[in-house]
XYZ file of C-alpha atoms in Angstrom:
576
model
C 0.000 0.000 0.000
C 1.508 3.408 -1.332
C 2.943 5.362 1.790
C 0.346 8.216 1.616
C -2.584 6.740 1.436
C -1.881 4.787 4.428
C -4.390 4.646 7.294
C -2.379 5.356 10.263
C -0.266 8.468 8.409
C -1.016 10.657 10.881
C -0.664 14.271 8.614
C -4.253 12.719 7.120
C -6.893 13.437 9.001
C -9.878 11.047 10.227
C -6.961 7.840 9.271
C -6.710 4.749 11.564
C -3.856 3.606 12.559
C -2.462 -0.032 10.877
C -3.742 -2.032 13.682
C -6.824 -0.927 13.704
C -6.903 -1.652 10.135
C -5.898 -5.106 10.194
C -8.581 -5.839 13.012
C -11.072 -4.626 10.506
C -10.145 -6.700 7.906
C -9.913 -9.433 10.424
C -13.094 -9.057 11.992
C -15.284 -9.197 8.670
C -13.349 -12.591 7.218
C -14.138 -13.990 10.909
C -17.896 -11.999 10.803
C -17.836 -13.869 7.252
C -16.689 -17.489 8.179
C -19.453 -17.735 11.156
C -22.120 -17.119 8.032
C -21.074 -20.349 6.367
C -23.023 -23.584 6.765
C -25.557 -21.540 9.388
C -29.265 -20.346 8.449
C -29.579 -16.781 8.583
C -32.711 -14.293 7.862
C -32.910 -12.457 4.682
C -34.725 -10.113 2.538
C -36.100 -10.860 -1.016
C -34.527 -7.819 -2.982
C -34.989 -9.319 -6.960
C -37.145 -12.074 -8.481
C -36.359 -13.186 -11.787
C -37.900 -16.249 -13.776
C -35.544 -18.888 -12.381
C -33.642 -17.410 -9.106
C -34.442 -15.187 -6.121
C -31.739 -13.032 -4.974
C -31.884 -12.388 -1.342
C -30.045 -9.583 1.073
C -28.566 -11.298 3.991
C -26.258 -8.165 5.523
C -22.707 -9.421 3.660
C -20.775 -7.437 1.052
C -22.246 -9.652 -2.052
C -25.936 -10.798 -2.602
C -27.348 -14.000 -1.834
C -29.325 -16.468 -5.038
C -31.085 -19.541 -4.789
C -33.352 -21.560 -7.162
C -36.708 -20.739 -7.025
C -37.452 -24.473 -7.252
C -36.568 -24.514 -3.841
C -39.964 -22.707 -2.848
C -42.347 -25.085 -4.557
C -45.589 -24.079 -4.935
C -44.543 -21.021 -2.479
C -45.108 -17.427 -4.238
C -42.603 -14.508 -3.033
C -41.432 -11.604 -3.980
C -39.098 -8.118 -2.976
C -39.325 -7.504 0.704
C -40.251 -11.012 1.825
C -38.271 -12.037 4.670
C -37.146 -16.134 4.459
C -34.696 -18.361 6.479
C -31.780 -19.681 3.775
C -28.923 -21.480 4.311
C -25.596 -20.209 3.303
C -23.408 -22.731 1.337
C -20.707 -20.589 -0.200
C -19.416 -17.212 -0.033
C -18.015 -15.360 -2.884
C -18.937 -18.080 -5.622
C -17.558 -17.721 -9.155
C -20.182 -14.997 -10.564
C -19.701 -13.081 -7.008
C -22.690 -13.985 -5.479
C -23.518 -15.937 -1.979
C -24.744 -19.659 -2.897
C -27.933 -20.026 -0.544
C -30.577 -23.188 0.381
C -33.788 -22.604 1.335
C -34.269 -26.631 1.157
C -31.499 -27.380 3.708
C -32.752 -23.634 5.905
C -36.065 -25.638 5.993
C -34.097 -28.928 6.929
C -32.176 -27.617 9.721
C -34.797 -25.379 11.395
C -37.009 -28.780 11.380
C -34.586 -30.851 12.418
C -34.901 -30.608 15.734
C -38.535 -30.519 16.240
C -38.652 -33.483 14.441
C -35.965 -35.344 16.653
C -38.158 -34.089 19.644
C -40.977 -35.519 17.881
C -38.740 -39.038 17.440
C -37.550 -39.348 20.926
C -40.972 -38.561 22.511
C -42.925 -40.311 20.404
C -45.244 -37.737 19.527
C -47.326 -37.508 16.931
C -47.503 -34.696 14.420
C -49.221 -33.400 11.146
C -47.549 -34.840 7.598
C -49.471 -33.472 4.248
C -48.773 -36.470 1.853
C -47.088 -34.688 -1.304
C -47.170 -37.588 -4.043
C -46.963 -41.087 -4.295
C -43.473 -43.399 -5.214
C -42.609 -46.428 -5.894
C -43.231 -48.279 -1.807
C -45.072 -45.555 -0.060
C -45.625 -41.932 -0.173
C -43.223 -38.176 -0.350
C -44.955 -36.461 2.784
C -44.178 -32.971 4.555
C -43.550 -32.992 8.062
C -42.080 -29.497 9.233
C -41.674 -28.139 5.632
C -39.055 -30.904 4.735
C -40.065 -34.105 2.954
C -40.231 -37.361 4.650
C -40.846 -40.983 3.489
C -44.174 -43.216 4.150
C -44.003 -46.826 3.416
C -46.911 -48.396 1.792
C -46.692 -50.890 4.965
C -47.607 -47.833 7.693
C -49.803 -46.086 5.658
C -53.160 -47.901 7.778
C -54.135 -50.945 9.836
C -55.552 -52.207 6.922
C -54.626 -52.849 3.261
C -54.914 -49.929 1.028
C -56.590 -50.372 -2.067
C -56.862 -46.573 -3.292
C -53.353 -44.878 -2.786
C -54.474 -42.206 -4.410
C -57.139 -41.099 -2.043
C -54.238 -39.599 0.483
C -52.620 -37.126 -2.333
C -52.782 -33.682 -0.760
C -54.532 -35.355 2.629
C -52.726 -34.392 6.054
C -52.569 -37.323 8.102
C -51.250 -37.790 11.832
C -47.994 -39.833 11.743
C -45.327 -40.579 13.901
C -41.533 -40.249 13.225
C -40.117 -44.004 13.473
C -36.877 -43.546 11.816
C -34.105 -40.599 11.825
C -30.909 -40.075 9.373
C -29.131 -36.620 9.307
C -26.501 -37.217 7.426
C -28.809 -38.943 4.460
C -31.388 -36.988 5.006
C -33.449 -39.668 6.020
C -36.995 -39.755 7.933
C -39.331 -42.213 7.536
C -42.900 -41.531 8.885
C -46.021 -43.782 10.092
C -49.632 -43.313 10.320
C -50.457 -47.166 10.943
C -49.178 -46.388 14.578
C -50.617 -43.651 15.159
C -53.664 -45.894 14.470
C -52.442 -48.455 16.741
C -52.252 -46.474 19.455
C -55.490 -44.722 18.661
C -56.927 -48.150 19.035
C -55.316 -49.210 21.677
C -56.593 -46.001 23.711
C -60.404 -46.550 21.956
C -60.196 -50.153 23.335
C -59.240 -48.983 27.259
C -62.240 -46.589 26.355
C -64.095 -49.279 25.304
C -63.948 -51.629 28.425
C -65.126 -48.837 30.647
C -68.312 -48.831 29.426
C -70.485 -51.325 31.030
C -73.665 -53.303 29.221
C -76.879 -51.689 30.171
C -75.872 -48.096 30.417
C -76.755 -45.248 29.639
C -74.913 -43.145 27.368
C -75.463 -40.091 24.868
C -73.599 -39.546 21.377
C -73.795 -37.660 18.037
C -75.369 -39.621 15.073
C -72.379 -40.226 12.509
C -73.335 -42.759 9.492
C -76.629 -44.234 8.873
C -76.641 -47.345 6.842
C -79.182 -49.671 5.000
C -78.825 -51.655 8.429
C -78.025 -49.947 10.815
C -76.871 -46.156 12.468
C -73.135 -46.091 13.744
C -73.067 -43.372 17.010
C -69.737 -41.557 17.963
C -69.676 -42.279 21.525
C -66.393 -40.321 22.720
C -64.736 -41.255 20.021
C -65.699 -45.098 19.693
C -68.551 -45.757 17.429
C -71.115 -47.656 18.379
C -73.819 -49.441 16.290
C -77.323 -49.262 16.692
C -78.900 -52.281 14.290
C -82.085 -51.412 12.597
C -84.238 -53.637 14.536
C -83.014 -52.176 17.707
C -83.915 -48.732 17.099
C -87.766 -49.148 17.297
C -89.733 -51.987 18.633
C -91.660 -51.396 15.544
C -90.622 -52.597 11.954
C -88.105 -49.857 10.444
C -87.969 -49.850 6.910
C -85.435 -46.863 6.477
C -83.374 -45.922 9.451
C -83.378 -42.354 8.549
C -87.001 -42.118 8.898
C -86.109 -42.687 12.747
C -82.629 -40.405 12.903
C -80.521 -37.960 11.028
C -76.573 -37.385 10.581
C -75.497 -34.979 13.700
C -78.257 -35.652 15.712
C -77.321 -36.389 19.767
C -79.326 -39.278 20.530
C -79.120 -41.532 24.636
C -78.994 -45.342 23.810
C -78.567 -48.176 25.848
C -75.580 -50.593 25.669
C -76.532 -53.837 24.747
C -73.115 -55.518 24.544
C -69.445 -54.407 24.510
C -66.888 -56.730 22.442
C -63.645 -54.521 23.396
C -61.023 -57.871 21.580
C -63.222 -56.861 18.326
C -63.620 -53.394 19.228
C -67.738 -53.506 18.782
C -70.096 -51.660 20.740
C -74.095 -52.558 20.182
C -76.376 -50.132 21.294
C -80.051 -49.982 21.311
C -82.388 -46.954 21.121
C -86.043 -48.433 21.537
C -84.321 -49.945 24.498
C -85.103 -46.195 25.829
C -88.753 -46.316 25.590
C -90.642 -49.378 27.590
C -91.798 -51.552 24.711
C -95.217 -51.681 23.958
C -95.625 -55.541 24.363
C -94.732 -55.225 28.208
C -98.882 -54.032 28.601
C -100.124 -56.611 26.032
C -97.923 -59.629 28.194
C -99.854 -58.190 31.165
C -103.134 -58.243 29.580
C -102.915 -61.582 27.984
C -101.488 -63.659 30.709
C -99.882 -67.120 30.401
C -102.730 -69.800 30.738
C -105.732 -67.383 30.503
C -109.005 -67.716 28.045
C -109.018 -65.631 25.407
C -111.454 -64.638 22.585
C -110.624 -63.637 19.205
C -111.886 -64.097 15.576
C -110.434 -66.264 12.703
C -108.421 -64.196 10.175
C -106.046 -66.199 8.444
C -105.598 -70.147 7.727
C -101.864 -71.410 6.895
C -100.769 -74.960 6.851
C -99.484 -74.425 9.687
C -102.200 -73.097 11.537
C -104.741 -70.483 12.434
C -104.496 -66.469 13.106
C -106.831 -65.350 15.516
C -107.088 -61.427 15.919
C -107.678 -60.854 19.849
C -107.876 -57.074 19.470
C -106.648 -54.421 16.655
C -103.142 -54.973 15.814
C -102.766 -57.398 18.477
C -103.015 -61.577 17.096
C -101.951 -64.555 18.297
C -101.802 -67.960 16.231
C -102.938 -71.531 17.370
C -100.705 -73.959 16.035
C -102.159 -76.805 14.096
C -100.705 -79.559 16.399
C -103.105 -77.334 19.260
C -106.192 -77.422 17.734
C -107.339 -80.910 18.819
C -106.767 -83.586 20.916
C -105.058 -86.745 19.083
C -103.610 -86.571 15.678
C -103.046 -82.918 14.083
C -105.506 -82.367 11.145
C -104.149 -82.594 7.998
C -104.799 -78.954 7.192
C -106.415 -76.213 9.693
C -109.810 -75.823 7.082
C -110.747 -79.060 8.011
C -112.116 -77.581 11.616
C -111.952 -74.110 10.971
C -113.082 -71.437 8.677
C -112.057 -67.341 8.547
C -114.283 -65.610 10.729
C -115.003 -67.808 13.013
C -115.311 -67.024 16.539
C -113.461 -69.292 18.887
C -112.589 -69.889 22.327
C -108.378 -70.468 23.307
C -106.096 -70.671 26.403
C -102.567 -68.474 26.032
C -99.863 -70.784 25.862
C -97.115 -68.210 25.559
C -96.150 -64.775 25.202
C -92.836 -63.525 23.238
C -92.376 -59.984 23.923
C -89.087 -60.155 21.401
C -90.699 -61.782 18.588
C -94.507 -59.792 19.633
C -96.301 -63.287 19.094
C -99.214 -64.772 21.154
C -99.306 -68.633 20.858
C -102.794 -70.117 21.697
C -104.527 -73.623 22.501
C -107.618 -74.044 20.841
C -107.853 -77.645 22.288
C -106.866 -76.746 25.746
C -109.976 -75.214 26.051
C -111.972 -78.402 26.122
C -111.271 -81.061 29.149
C -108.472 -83.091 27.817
C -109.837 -86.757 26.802
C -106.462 -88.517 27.774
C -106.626 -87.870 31.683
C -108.300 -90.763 32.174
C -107.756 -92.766 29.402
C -106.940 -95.963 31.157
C -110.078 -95.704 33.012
C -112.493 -94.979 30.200
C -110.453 -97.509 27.551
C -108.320 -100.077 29.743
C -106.434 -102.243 28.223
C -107.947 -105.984 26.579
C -111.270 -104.024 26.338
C -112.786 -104.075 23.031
C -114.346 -100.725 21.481
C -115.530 -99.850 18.360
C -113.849 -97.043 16.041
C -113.687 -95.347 12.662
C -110.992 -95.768 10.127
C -109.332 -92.341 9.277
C -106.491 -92.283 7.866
C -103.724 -94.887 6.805
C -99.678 -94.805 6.403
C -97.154 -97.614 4.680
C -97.657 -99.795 8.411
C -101.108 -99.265 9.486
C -104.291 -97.268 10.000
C -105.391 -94.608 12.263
C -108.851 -94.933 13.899
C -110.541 -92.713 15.726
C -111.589 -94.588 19.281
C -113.484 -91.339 20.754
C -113.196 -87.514 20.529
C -109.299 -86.774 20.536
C -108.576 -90.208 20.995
C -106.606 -92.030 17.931
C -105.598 -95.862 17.382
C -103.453 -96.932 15.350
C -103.597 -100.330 13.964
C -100.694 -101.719 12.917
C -100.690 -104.310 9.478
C -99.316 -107.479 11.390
C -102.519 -106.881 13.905
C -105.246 -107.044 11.273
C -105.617 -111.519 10.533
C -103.911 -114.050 12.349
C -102.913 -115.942 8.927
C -103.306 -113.558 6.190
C -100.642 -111.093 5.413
C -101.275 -107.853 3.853
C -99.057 -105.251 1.922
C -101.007 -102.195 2.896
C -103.938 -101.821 5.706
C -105.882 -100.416 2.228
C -106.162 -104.253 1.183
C -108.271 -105.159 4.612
C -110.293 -101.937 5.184
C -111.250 -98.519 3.799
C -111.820 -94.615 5.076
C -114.581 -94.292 7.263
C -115.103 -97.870 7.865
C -116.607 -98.675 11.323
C -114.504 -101.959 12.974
C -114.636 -103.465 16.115
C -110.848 -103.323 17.936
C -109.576 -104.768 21.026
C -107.092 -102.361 23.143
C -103.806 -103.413 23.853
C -100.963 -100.989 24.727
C -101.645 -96.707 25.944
C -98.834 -94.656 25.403
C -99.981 -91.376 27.249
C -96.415 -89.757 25.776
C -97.811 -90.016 22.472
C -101.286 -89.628 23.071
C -101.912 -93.083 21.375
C -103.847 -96.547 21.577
C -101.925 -99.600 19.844
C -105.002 -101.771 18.926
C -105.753 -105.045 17.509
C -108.241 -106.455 14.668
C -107.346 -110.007 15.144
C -106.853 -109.968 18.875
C -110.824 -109.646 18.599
C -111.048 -113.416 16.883
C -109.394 -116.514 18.476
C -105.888 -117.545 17.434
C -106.135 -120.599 14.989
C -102.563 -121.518 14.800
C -103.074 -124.102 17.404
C -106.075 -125.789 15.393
C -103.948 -125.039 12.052
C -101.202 -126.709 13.630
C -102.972 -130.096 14.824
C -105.018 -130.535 11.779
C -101.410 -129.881 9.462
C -98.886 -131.619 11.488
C -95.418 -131.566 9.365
C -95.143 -134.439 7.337
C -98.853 -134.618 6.340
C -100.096 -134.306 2.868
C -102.331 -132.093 0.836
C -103.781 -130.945 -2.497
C -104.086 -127.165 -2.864
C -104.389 -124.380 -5.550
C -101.839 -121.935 -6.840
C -102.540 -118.476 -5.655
C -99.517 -116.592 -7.330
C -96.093 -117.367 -8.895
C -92.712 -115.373 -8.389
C -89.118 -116.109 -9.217
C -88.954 -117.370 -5.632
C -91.448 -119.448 -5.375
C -95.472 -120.150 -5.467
C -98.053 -119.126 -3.035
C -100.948 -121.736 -2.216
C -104.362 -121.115 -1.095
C -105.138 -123.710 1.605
C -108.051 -122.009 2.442
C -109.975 -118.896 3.275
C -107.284 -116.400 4.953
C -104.877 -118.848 4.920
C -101.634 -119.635 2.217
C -98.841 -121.777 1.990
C -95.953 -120.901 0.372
C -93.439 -123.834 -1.917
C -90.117 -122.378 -1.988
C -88.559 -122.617 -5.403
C -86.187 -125.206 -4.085
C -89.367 -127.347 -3.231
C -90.581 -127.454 -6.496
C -91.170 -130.589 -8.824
C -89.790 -129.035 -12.167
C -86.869 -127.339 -12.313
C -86.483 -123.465 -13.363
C -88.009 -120.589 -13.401
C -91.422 -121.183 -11.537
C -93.127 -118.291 -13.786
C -92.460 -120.974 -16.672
C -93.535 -124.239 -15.015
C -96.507 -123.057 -12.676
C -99.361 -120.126 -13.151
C -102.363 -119.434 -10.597
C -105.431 -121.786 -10.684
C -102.722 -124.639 -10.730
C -103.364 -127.942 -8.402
C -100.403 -129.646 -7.199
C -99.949 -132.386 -4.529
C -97.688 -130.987 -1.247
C -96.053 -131.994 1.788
C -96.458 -129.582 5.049
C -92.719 -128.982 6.114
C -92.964 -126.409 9.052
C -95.979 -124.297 10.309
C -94.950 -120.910 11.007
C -97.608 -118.885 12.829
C -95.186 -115.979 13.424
C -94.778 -115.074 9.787
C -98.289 -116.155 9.088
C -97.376 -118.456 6.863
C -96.664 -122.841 6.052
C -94.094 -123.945 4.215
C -94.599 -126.882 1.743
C -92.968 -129.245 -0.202
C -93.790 -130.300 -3.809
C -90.520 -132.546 -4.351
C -90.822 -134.027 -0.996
C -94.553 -135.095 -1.759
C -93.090 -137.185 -4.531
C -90.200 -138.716 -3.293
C -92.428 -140.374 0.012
C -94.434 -141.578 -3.655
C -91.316 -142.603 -5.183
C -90.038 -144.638 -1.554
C -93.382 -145.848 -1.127
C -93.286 -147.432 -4.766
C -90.331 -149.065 -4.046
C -91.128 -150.651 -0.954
C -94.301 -152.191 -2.596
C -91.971 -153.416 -5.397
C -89.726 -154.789 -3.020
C -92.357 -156.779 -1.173
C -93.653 -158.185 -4.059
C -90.580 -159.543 -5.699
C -89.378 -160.534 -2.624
C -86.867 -164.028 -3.123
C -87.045 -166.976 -1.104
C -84.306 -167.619 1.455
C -81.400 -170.014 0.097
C -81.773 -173.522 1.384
C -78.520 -175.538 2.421
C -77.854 -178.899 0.601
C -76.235 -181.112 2.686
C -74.579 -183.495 0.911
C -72.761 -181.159 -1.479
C -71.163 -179.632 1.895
C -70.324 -182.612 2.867
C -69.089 -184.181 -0.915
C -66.819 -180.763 -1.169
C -65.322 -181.612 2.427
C -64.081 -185.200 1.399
C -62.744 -183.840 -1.685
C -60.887 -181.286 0.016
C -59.640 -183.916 2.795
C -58.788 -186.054 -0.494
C -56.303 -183.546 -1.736
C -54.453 -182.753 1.488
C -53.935 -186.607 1.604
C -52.044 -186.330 -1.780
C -50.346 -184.013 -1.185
C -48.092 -185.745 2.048
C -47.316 -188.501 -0.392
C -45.525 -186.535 -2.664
């Protein structure tokens, strides 16, 4: 530096002296070097298309990239927090970053938010490939697909430009690196919903604002936990559309019907608020009482019976009568009708009445053994049949039922139809009650002696007889030994060999042999082949009698003439 311009020359007034000089110098590099990698507050003095050129209180101008502001409009005068990356850069300017400014001055609010596990606002910026670009802060931070909700996502695209609560689970300065979660900030949302959740006790009381009504049902914020009132609970009558009975917003008291905290589901009831209308008609129409009421309605079921307006009750068909059910409810009833019925039952729930019609008469089975004891005989009326037997009526709501083996001692039928016919009046003999059941086993042949006995002396096994061919099978032929009775010749027995359809037809005679009476199965077994073998032996002892020889008679003096000769021999034979 030329001598006369120097600052500490002292003929020049106002100069400093060279110390003073060299502290100045020093104490702007050192004023300079503290403004490196530090954010500092500036002032927006010049926009241009691409750059913003900022005044932060050095010699030279700060510039960044207006890319670093986004979507973020500024111009001259704004004051902004940048980050100073170089001093005195090629073109004289300061090198500034907003992007790492905004970094820093979130940095540690976010490691707060990291070590306390507190959860704070992220606006979700776009979607990448795994997860989501979020803002937390003003700096960008990474969502996984995988924390995004409890749940699996199917429309990512819903969340774009959403701000969602998230927690900061994992921190990287260096890198840059924070990666963000909503799922548990759900988690413990739940968790906290679920403590809630167990404090509320069934059968409470409790009052909440009407959030989403449904096609079946209304779902109540109750603190924060919704709740779900069905559509059959919120009126005890029917409810077509459940916004007929509430709207969205509206603060409604409901009873808790159940709590499921595992499954996090709370059932609440609103009729349960208003004492349900059923409660008076229970009281009215008491359990066993007599009732009056018209018919309305026949079903196959049974009857409806209108007991008052809007209030009915049905009688089941298996309680209109004593005995067997009718087969349809017309056949003793017609709409209109007044009748007579005890209450059998009362469901508040389900608002039905169930009525006796029948247990308004005395009931005929009290004393059943006393009026029909057993071995008496009584005379009924065929009603009805099934594949096994017949029902008869024996009195009013009394039944029989006659089963096919009890109709004849010997004949054997395959359907009651064969022996008797609807309406038919026969004469029965009692022989089992079954008051369970409410029916009479009873007896057609009991009534008659049992002729086994006499069949079985006059037909002793062994014996013979002729008889007529009632019907042919492949197994055999049936034989008509007389009125009610058969026999039966197994194909076996038979005479010819074969098919029995080609040897034998009905009308047929034949000659038999009784081989074993069987009163059980009603039936005798016979013998056609052993009829004519006992011919065949019998022929050939006659034959044998008649051609019978005579017995040998002994010659004596040949026995004796053979003796000498052999004596003669054994004499000749010790000469040689």
């Amino acid at each position: 530096m030329p001598d006369d311009i120097r600052p500490d020359d002292a003929k020049h007034p106002g100069a400093i002296s060279d110390d003073e000089f060299m502290k100045l110098i020093e104490g702007q590099t050192v004023q300079e070097a503290l403004r490196m990698n530090e954010v500092v507050e500036g002032t927006v003095v010049k926009v241009t298309k691409t750059e913003a050129f900022v005044d932060i209180g050095a010699k030279s101008e700060g510039v960044l990239s207006l890319a670093e502001f986004k979507d973020e409009e500024i111009k001259p005068g704004d004051k902004i927090k940048v980050y100073v990356e170089q001093i005195e850069s090629e073109g004289g300017l300061i090198k500034l970053s907003k992007d790492k400014a905004d970094f820093l001055l979130a940095w540690d609010k976010i490691k707060e938010a990291y070590q306390d596990n507190l959860t704070v606002d992220a606006r979700v910026i776009k979607q990448v490939k795994g997860g989501f670009i979020v803002e937390v802060f003003g700096v960008e931070a990474f969502l996984p697909g995988s924390q995004v909700d409890l749940r699996k996502v199917r429309n990512f695209n819903a969340f774009i430009g959403k701000s969602i609560p998230v927690k900061v689970i994992k921190l990287n300065k260096l890198r840059k690196n924070i990666v963000v979660s909503r799922k548990e900030v759900q988690e413990e949302e739940l968790e906290r919903a679920r403590a809630r959740l167990m404090e509320i006790q069934p059968d409470t009381v409790v009052e909440g604002v009407v959030k989403t009504i449904t096609e079946f049902g209304v779902f109540v914020d109750i603190g924060g936990i919704d709740g779900l009132i069905h559509i059959s609970d919120l009126s005890w009558t029917r409810v077509h559309n459940p916004s007929d009975v509430v709207s969205p917003g509206e603060r409604v008291r409901v009873k808790v019907l159940s709590v499921d905290p595992e499954n996090m589901k709370l059932s609440l009831g609103l009729k349960h608020m208003t004492p349900h209308p059923w409660e008076r008609i229970a009281e009215k129409y008491r359990i066993g009482s007599k009732v009056k009421g018209k018919i309305t309605s026949l079903v196959e079921f049974g009857a409806f019976v209108e007991l008052e307006p809007g209030v009915e009750g049905l009688i089941h068909i298996s309680e209109m009568v004593w005995g067997r059910p009718p087969a349809h409810p017309r056949d003793i009833l017609q709409p209109g009708q007044e009748v007579e019925a005890i209450v059998l039952n009362v469901d508040i729930e389900r608002q039905r009445i169930s009525l006796g019609l029948k247990q308004a008469t005395p009931d005929p089975w009290a004393d059943i053994e006393k009026r029909f004891p057993v071995g008496s005989d009584v005379e009924a009326i065929v009603q009805d049949f099934d594949s096994y037997g017949a029902y008869l009526e024996i009195d009013k709501g009394v039944q029989g039922y006659l089963h096919i083996s009890n109709i004849s001692w010997t004949k054997r039928f395959s359907s009651p139809e064969e022996a008797m016919s609807r309406n038919q009046r026969i004469k029965v003999r009692i022989i089992d009650i079954d008051k369970r059941t409410r029916l009479m086993e009873v007896s057609l042949k009991h009534t008659r002696p049992n002729p086994w006995d006499e069949i079985k002396a006059r037909m002793p096994e062994g014996s013979e007889i002729k008889a007529v061919i009632s019907s042919v099978t492949e197994r055999g032929v049936s034989i008509k030994i007389d009125e009610g009775l058969e026999g039966f010749v197994p194909q076996s027995h038979l005479q010819k060999r074969g098919n029995p359809k080609d040897n034998y037809s009905p009308g047929q005679e034949i000659n038999l042999v009784v081989l074993e009476v069987e009163p059980e199965r009603k039936r005798i077994v016979l013998s056609e082949r052993n009829f004519y073998k006992a011919k065949e032996a019998e022929r050939k002892e006659e034959l044998a009698a008649r051609f019978k020889p005579e017995p040998a008679r002994l010659n004596l003096g040949e026995i004796l003439k053979a003796e000498l000769d052999r004596l003669e021999e054994l004499k000749g034979g010790e000469g040689k």
